[in-house]
Short mmCIF file of C-alpha atoms in Angstrom, two decimals:
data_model
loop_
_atom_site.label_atom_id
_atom_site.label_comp_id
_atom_site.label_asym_id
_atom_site.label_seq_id
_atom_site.Cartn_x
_atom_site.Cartn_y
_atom_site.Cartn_z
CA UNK A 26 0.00 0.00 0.00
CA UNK A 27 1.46 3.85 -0.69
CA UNK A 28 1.39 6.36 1.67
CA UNK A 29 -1.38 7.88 -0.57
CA UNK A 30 -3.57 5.11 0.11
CA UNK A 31 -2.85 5.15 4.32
CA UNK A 32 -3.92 8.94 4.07
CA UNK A 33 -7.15 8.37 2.52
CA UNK A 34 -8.15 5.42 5.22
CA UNK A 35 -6.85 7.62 8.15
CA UNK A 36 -8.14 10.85 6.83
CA UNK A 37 -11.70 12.84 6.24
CA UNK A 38 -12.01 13.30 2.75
CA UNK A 39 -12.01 17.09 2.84
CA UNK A 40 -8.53 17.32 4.65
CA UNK A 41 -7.00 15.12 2.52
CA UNK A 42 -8.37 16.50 -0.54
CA UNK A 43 -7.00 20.01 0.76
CA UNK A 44 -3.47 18.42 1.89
CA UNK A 45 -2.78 15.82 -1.30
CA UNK A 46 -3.12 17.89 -3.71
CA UNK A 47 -0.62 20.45 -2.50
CA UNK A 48 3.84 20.24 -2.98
CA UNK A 49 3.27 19.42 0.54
CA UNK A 50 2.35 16.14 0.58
CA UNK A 51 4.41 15.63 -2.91
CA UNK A 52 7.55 16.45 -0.25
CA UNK A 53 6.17 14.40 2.25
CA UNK A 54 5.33 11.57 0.75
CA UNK A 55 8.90 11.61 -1.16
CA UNK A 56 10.99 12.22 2.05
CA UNK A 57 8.58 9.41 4.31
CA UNK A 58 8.90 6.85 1.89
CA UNK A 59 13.34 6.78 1.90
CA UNK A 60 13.02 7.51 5.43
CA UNK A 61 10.46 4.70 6.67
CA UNK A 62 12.56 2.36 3.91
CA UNK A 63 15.86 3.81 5.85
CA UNK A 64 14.64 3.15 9.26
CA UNK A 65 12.93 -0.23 8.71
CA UNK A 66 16.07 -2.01 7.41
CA UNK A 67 18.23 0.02 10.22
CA UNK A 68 15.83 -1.12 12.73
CA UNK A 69 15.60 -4.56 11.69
CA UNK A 70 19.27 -4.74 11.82
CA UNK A 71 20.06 -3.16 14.99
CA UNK A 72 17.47 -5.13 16.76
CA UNK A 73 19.28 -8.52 15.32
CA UNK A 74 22.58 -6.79 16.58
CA UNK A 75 21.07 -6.36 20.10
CA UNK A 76 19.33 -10.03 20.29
CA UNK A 77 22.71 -11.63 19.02
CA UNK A 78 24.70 -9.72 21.67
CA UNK A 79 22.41 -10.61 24.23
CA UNK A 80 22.28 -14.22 23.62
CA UNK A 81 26.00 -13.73 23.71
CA UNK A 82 26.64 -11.61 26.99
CA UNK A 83 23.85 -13.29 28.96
CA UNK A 84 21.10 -11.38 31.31
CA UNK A 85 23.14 -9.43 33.79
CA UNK A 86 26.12 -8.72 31.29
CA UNK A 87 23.85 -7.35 28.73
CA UNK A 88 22.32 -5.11 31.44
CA UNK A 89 25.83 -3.78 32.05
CA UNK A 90 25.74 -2.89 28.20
CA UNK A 91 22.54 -1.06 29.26
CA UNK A 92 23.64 0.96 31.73
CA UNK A 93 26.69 1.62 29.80
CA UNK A 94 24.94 2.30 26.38
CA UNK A 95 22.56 5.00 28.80
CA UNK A 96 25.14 6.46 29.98
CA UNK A 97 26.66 7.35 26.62
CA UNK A 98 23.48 8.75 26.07
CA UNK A 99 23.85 11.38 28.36
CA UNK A 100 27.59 12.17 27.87
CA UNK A 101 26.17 12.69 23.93
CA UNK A 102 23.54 14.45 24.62
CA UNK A 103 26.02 17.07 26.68
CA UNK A 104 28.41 16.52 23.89
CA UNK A 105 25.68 17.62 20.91
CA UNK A 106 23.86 20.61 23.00
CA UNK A 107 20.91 20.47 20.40
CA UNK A 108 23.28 21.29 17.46
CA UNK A 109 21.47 18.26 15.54
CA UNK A 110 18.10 19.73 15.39
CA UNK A 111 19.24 23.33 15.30
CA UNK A 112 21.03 22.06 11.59
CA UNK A 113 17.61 21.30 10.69
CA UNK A 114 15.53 24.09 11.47
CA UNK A 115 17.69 26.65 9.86
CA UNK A 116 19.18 24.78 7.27
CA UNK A 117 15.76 24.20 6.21
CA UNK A 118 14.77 28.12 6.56
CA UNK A 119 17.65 29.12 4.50
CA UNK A 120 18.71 26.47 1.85
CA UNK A 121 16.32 28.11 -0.68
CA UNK A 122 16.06 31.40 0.12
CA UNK A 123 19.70 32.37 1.57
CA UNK A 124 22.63 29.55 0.41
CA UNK A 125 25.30 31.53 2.15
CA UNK A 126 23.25 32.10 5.13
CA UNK A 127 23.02 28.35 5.59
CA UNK A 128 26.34 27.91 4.76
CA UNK A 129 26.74 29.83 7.65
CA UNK A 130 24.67 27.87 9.95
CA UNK A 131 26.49 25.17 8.94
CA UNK A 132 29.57 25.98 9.85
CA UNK A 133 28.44 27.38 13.03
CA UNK A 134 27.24 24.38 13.85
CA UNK A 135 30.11 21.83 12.78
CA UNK A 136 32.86 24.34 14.10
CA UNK A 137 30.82 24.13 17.85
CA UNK A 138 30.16 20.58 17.72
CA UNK A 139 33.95 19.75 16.89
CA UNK A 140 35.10 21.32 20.16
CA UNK A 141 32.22 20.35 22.50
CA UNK A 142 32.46 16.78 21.71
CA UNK A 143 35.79 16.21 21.82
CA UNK A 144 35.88 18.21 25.36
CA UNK A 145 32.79 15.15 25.95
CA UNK A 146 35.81 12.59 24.82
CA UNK A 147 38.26 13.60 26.77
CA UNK A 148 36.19 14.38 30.08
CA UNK A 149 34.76 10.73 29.88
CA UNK A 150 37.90 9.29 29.40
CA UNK A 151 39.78 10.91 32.02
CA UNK A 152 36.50 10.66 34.72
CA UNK A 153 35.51 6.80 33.67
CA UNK A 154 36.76 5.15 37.32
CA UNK A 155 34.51 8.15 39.40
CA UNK A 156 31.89 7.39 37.33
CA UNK A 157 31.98 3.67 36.93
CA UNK A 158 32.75 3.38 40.96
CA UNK A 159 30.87 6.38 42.86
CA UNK A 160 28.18 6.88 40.20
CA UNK A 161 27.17 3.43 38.50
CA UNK A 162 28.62 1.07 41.91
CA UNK A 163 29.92 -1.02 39.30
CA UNK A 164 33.95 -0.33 39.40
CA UNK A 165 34.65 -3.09 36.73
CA UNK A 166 32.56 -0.64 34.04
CA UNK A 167 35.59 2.13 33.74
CA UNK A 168 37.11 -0.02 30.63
CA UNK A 169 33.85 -0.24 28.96
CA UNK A 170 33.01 3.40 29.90
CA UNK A 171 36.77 4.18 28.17
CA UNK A 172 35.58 2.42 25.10
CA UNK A 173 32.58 3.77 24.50
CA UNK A 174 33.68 7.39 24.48
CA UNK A 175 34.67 6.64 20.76
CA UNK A 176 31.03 5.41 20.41
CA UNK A 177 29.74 8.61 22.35
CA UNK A 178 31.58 10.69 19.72
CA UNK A 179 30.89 9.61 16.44
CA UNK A 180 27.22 8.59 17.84
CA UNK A 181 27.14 12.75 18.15
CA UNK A 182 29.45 13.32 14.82
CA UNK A 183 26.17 11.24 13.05
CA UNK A 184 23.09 13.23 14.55
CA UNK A 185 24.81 16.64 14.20
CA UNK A 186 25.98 15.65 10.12
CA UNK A 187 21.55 14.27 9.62
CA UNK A 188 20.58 16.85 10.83
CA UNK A 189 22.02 18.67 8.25
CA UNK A 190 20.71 16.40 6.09
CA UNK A 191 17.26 16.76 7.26
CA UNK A 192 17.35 20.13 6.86
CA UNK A 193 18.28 19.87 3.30
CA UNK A 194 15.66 17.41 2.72
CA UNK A 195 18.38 14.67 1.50
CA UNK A 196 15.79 11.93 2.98
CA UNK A 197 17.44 9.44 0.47
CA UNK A 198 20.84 9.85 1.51
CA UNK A 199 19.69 9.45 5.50
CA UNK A 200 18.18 6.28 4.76
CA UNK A 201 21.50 5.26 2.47
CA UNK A 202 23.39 6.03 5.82
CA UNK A 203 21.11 4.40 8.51
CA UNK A 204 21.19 0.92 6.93
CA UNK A 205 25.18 0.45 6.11
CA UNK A 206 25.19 1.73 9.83
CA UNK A 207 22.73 -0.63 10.61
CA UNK A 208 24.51 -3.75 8.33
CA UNK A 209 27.88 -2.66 9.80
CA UNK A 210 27.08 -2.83 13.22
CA UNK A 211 25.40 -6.20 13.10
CA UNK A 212 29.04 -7.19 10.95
CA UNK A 213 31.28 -5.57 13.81
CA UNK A 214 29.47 -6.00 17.37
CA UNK A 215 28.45 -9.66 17.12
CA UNK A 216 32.42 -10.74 17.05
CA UNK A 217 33.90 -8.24 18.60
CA UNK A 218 31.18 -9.37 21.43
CA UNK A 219 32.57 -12.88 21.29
CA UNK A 220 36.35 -12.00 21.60
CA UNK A 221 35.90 -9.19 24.37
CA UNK A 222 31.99 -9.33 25.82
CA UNK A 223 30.78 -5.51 26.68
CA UNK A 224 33.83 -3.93 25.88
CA UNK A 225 33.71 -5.62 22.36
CA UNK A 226 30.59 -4.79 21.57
CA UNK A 227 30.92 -1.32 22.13
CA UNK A 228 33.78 -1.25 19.52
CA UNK A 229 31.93 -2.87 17.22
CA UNK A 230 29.32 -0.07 17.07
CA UNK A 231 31.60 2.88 17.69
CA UNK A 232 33.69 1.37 14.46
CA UNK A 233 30.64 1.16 11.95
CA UNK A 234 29.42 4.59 13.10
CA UNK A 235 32.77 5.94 12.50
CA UNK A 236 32.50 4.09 8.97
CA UNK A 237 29.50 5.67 8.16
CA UNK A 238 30.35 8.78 9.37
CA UNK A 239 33.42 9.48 6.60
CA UNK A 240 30.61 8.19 3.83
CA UNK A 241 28.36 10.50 5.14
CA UNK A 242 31.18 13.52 4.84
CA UNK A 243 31.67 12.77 1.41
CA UNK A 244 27.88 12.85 0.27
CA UNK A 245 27.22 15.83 2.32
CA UNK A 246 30.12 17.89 0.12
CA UNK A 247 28.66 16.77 -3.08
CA UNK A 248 25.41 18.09 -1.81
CA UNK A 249 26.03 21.09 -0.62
CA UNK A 250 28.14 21.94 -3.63
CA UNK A 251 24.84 20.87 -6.03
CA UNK A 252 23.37 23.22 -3.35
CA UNK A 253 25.48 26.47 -3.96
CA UNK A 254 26.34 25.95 -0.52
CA UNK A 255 29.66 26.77 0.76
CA UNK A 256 30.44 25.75 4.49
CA UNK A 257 31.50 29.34 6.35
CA UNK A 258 33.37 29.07 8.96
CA UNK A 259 34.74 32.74 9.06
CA UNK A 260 32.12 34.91 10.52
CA UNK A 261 29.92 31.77 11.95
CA UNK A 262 29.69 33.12 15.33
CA UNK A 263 27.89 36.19 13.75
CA UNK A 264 24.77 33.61 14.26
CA UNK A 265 25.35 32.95 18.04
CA UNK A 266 21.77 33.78 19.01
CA UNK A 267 20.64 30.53 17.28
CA UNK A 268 22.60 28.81 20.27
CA UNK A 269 20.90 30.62 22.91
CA UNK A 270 17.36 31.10 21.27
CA UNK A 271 17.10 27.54 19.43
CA UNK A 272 20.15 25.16 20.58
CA UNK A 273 20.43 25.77 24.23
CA UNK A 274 16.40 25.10 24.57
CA UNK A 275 16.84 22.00 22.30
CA UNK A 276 19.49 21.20 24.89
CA UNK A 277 17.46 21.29 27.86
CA UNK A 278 14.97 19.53 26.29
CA UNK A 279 16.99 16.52 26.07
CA UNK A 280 19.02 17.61 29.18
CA UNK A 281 15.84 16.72 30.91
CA UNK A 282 14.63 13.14 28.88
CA UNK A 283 18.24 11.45 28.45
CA UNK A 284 19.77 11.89 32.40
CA UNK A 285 15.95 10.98 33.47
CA UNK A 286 15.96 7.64 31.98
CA UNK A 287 19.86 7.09 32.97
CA UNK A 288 19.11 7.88 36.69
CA UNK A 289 15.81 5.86 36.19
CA UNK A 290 18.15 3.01 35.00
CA UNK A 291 20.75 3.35 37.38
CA UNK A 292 18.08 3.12 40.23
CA UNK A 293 16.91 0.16 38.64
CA UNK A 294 20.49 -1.56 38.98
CA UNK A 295 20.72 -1.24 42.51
CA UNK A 296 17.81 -2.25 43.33
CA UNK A 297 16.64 -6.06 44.00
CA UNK A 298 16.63 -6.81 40.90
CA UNK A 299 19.83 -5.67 39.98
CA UNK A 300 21.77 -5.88 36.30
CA UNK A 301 19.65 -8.78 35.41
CA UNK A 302 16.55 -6.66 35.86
CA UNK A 303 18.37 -3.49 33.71
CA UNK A 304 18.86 -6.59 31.25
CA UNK A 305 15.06 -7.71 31.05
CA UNK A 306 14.21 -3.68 30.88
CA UNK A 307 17.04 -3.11 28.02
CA UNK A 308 16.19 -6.06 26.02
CA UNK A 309 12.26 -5.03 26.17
CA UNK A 310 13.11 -1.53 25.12
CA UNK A 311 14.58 -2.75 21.70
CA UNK A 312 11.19 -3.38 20.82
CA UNK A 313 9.92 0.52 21.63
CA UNK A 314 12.07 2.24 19.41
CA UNK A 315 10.86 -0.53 16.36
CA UNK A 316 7.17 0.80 17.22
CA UNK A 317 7.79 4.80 16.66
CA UNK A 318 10.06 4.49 13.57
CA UNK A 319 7.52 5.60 11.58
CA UNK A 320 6.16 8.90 13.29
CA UNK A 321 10.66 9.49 14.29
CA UNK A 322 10.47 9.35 10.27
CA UNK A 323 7.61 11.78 9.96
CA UNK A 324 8.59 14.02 12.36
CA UNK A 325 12.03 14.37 10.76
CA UNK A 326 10.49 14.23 7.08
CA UNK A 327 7.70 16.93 8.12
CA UNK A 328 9.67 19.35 10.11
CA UNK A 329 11.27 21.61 7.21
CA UNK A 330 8.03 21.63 5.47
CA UNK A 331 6.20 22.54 8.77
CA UNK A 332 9.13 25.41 9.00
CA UNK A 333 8.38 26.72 5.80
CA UNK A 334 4.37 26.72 6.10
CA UNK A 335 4.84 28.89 9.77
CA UNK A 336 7.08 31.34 8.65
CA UNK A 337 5.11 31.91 5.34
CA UNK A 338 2.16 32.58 7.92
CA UNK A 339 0.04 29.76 7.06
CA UNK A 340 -1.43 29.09 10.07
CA UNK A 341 -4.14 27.12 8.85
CA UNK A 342 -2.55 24.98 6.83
CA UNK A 343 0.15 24.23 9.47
CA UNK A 344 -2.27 22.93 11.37
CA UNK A 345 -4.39 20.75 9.19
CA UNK A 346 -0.90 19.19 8.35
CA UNK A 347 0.14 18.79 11.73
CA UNK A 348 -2.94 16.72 12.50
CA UNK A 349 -2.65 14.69 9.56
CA UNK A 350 0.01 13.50 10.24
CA UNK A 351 -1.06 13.09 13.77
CA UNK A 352 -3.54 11.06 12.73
CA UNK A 353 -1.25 8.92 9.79
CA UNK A 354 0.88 8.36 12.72
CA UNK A 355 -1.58 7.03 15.13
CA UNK A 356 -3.19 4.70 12.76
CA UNK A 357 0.36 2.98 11.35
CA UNK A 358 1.86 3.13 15.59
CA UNK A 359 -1.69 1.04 17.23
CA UNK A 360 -1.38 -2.31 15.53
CA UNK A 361 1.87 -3.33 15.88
CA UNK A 362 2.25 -2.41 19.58
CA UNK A 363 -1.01 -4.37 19.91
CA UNK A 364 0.44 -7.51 18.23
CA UNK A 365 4.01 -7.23 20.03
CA UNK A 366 1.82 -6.80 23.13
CA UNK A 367 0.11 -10.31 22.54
CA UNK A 368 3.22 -12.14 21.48
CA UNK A 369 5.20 -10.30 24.33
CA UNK A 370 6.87 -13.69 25.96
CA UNK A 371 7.39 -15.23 22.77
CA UNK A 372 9.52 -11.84 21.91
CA UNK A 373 11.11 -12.18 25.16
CA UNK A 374 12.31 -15.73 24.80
CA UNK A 375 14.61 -14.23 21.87
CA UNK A 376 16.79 -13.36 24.03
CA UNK A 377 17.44 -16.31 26.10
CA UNK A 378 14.88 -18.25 28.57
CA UNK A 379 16.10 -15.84 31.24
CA UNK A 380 14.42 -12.92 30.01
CA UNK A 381 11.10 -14.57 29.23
CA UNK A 382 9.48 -13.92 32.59
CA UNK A 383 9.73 -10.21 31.98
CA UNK A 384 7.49 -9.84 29.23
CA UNK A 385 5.08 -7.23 31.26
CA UNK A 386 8.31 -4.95 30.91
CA UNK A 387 7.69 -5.12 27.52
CA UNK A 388 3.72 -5.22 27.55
CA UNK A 389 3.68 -1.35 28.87
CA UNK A 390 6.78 -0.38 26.68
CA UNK A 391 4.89 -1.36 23.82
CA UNK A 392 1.76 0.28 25.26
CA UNK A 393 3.48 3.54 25.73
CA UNK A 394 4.35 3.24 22.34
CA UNK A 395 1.57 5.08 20.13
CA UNK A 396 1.38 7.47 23.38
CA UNK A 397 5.18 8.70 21.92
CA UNK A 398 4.67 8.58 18.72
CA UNK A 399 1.88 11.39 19.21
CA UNK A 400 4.49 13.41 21.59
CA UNK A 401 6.96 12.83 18.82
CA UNK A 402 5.11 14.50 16.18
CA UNK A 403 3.56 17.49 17.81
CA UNK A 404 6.82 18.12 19.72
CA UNK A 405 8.12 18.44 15.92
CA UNK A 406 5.08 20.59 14.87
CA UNK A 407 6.35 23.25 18.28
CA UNK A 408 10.12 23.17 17.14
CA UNK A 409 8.60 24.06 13.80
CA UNK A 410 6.50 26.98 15.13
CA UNK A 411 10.06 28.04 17.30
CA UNK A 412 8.73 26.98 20.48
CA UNK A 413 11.75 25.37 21.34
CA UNK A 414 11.15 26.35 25.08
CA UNK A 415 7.88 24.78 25.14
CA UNK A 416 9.21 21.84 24.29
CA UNK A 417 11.50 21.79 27.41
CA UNK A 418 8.49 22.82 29.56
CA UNK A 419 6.61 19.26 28.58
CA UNK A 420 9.89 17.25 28.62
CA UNK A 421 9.97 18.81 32.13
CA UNK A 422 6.92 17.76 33.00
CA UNK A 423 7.79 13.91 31.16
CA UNK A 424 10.79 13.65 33.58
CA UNK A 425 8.81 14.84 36.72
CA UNK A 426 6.54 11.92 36.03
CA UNK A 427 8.96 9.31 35.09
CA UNK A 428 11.49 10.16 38.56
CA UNK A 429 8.02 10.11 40.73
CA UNK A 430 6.13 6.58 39.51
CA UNK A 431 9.81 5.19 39.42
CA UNK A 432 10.55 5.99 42.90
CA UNK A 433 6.75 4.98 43.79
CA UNK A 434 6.57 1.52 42.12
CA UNK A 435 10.26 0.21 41.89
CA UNK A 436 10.89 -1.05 45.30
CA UNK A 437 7.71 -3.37 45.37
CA UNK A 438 7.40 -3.75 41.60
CA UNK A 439 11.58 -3.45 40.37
CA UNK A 440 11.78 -3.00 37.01
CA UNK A 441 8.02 -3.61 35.92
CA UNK A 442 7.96 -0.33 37.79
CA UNK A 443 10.30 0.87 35.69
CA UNK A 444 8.08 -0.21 32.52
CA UNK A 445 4.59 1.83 34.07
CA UNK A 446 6.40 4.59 35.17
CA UNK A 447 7.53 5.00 31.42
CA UNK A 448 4.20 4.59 30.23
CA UNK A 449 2.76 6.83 32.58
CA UNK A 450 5.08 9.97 31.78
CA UNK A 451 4.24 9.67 28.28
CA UNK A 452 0.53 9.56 28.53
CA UNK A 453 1.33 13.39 30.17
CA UNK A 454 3.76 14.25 27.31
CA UNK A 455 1.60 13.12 24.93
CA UNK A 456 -1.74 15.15 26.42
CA UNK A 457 0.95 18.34 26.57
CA UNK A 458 2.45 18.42 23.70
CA UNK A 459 -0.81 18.19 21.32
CA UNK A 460 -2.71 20.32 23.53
CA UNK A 461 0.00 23.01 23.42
CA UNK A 462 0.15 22.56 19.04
CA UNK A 463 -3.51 23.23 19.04
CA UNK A 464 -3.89 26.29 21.48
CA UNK A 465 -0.73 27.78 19.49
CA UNK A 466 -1.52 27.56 16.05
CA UNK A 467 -5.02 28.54 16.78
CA UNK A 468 -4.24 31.67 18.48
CA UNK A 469 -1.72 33.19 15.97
CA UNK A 470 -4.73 32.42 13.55
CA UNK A 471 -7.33 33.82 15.40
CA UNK A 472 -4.89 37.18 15.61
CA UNK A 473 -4.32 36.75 12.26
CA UNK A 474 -0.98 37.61 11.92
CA UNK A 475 1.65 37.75 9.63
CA UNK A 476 4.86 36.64 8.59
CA UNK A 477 7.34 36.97 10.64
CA UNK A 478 10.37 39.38 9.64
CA UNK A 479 12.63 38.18 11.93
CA UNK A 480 12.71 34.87 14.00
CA UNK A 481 11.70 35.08 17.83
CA UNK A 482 15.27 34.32 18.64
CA UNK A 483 16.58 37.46 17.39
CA UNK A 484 18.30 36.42 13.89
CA UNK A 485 16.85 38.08 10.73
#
């Protein structure tokens, strides 16, 4: 079935009438269909990856992968300070209108990236023991914490160079990317697992990113140049109120959701259930990120189009989009959590027999599910409307929920607590994030107002 044909069952005739027969769901449909092709083989391959490793590290080792792997997450997500989807909000306002403008962008944002991650690199590396002995409790994680700071880097190297991507609408070459990443990892980690457990694995992955990373540096020059693009470094820092207006709320954002589910994790490890239980919770939440691929892919595919419609002033018509694909994304996210829902201990047992019992972990993962996919999309519809700080106000709110049921539920429950608590905060995120698209876009409507000369973050 095309993407055409999902529309019309998900849509009233009217708003798809008014939306198909526009360039915007020409674009859409173009960028969703490399991206969802992208993402589904990447997926499928990185969830082989993490099932072979498993099977291969056992329960509690492969929760020590966890922990690592979420740690990582938050050195990154320090490392990146929003610079990712800052590329793709202004790339995507200027590659048409102002080349050397986003050539500018650009540069401001691969010249600030190159010295924040490496200062990531080196702080992880030099602070591993601390944080492997008074942080984690688990001393004997410093030498996998050490060899995932390559990992952490070109982890951050790849969001910051798709986002630039995304914002040039180069949906193909993303997808390209995503699935040698995805066929290189599943080449690399599953020996390198073998000779050298955690440690291996992680070298795996941090190689084939790396890999991928160089392609992607070639294809991005070629683009660019096709572009009339020029990266400009000289005179970069001319845009620095993109960092503070756009980036450093992006930042929060995330400095709120990726710590929140490391200290949730962490918690988890020292409590009864221990790295077996971060294991069962790890290996469950493979099969979460499988379930939103599709509305990740919208979001991604629909942002620069959502930029363009807002800052042309077409209130309206941002809207109707946004809840299209709202309702696209609810449609394609409901059935397959339902079926991995029923055949939750079967999915379990892929892992080993150990992790079988924990299939109600993955029964409210897979719930929460269609609950994120919604967040997903409208939090892309307020980053589109530059309401980057209302998107760290709900994230806010997410984590708030997330530390509270987790402290609530995990001593009596462990890591099914885990599992609700994860389910709960995105039922509120969810509720927020749609509520605050639809009160937005209808009151610069109602006030009927007009393009904007100048972004609200200061930059003309």
């Amino acid at each position: 079935m095309t993407l055409d044909g999902l529309f019309r069952m998900v849509l009233p005739a009217r708003l798809h009438e008014r939306v198909s027969g526009s360039a915007i769901a020409t674009r859409l449909a173009h960028g969703s269909a490399w991206s969802l092709f992208g993402s589904a083989g990447s997926r499928l391959l990185v969830l082989a990856t993490m099932i072979a490793v498993a099977r291969i590290l056992g329960q509690a080792p492969f929760g020590a992968f966890g922990l690592v792997q979420s740690t990582l997450g938050v050195v990154g997500m320090m490392a990146g300070i929003g610079l990712g989807s800052t590329a793709t909000r202004f790339v995507a306002q200027y590659a048409r209108t102002d080349p050397q403008r986003a050539g500018q962008v650009i540069g401001l944002v691969l010249s600030v990236s190159s010295a924040t991650v490496l200062a990531a690199a080196i702080a992880l590396v030099a602070s591993a023991g601390l944080i492997a002995d008074a942080v984690l409790g688990r001393p004997d994680l410093q030498s996998a914490l050490v060899c995932g700071a390559a990992l952490m880097s070109a982890m951050a190297f790849r969001g910051i160079q798709n986002g630039v991507f995304s914002g040039l609408q180069k949906f193909d070459t993303i997808a390209r990317l995503a699935i040698l990443e995805g066929g290189l990892s599943l080449a690399a980690a599953i020996p390198m697992a073998l000779m050298l457990g955690v440690e291996g694995a992680l070298i795996g992955l941090a190689a084939s990113a790396a890999a991928v990373w160089i392609v992607g540096r070639t294809a991005l020059a070629s683009t660019l140049k096709s572009r009339g693009i020029a990266i400009r470094y000289r005179g970069a820092l001319a845009d620095w109120r993109i960092l503070t207006g756009y980036s450093l709320p992006s930042f929060l954002a995330n400095a709120v959701a990726t710590p929140v589910l490391w200290f949730a994790m962490t918690l988890a490890s020292r409590s009864a259930d221990g790295l077996a239980g971060v294991g069962t919770y790890y290996a469950a939440y493979q099969w979460h990120g499988p379930m939103i691929f599709v509305p990740v892919v919208l979001m991604s595919v629909s942002i620069p189009t959502l930029v363009q419609e807002w800052e042309a002033g077409r209130r309206a018509r941002f809207r109707k989009v946004t809840f299209w694909i709202c309702g696209l994304t609810l449609a394609i996210a409901l059935p397959p959590a339902t079926a991995g829902a029923l055949l939750s201990p079967w999915i379990m047992s892929f892992y080993g027999p150990e992790f079988r019992d924990g299939w109600a972990v993955l029964v409210f993962l897979l719930a929460a599910a269609p609950l994120h996919a919604l967040a997903k999309i409208s939090s892309g519809a307020l980053l589109g409307m530059n309401r980057a700080w209302w998107v760290l106000a709900i994230n806010m709110a997410w984590g708030a929920t997330v530390i509270a049921v987790t402290l609530w539920l995990l001593p009596a429950h462990g890591v099914l607590g885990l599992a609700i608590a994860f389910f709960s905060a995105y039922l509120v995120l969810s509720t927020l994030a749609f509520g605050l698209v639809l009160a937005g876009s209808r009151a610069e409507a109602s006030a009927g107002l007009s393009p904007r000369l100048h972004d609200s973050n200061g930059t003309a």
